[in-house]
Short mmCIF file of C-alpha atoms in Angstrom, two decimals:
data_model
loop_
_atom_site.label_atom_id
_atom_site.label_comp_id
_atom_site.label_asym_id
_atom_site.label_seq_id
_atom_site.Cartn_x
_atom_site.Cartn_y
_atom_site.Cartn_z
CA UNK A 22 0.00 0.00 0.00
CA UNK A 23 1.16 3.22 -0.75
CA UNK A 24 0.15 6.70 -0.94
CA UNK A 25 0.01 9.06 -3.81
CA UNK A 26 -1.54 12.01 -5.30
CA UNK A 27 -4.68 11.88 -8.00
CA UNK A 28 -4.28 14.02 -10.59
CA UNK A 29 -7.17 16.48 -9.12
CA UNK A 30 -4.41 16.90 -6.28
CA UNK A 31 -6.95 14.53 -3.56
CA UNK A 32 -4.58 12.07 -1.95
CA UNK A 33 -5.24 7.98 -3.08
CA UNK A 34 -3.75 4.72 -1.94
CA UNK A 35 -2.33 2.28 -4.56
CA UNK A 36 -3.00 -0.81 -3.21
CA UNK A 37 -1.42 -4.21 -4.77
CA UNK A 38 -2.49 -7.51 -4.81
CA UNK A 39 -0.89 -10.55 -6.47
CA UNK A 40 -2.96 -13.29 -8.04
CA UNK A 41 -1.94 -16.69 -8.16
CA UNK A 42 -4.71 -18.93 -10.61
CA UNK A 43 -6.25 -17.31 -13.24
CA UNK A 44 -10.21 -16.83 -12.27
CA UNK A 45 -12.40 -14.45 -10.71
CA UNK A 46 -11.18 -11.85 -7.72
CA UNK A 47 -13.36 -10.22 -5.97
CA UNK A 48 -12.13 -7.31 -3.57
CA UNK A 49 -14.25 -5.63 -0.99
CA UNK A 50 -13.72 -2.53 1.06
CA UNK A 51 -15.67 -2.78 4.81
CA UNK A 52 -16.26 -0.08 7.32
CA UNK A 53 -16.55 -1.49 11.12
CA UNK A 54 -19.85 -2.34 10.98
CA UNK A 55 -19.54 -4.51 8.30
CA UNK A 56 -21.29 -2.22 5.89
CA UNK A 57 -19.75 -2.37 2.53
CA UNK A 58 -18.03 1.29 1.17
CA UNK A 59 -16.35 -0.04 -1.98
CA UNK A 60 -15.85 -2.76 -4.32
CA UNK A 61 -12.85 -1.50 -6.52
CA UNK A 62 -12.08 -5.03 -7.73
CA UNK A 63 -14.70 -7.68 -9.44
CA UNK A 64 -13.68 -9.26 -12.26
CA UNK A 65 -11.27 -11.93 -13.72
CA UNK A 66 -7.99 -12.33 -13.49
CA UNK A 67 -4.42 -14.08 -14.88
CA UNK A 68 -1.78 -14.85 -12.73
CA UNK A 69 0.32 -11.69 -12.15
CA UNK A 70 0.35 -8.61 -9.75
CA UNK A 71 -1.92 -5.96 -9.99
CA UNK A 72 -2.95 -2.63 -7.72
CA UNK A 73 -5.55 -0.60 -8.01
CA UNK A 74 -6.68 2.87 -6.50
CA UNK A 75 -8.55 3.27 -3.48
CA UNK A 76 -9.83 6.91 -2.30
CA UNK A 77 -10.38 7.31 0.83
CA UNK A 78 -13.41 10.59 -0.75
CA UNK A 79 -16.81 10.61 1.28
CA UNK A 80 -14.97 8.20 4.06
CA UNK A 81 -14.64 9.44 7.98
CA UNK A 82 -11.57 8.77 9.83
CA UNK A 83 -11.44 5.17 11.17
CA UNK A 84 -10.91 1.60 10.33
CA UNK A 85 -11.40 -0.68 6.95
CA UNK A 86 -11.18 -3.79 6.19
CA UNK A 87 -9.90 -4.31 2.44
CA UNK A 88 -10.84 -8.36 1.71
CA UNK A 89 -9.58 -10.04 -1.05
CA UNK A 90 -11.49 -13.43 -2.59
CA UNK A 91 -10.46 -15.46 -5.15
CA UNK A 92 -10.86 -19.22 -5.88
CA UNK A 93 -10.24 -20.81 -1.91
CA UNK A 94 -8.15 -18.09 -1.14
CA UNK A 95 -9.58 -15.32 1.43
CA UNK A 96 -7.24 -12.74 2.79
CA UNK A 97 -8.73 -9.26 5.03
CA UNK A 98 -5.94 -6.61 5.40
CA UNK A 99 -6.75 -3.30 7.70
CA UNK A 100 -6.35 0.00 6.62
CA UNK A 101 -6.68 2.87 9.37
CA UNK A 102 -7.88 6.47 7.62
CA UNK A 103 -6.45 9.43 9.76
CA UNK A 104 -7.92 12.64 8.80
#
């Protein structure tokens, strides 16, 4: 994960994943309820890394979980926004 400026100046997060099988990922951003803020990944995939951006727009300060499904594989990461 790493921070970096959109081109409209509002700061983003490039977030990287690597993918294993080819097949469908399916990435899911949570707030701490549980309530779903953003899905910025849903689609197939080949094997190889890949990142996408994630802005943190319309989002309070707090903590997210960032969950990552594909095939049997399941992996939740945390990502703490500090305004």
């Amino acid at each position: 994960c790493r921070q970096r400026l959109r081109a409209d100046g509002h700061p983003a997060m490039l977030i990287g994943y690597v993918v294993a099988k080819e097949g469908k990922v399916l990435i899911t951003v949570t707030d701490a309820t549980g309530a779903v803020v953003d899905i910025p990944v849903d689609r197939s995939h080949k094997p190889g890394r890949y990142s996408f951006d994630f802005s943190d727009r319309g989002l309070s300060a707090g903590t997210y979980l960032v969950t990552m499904k594909a095939g049997t594989f399941t992996e939740t990461r945390k990502i703490i926004l500090v305004r």
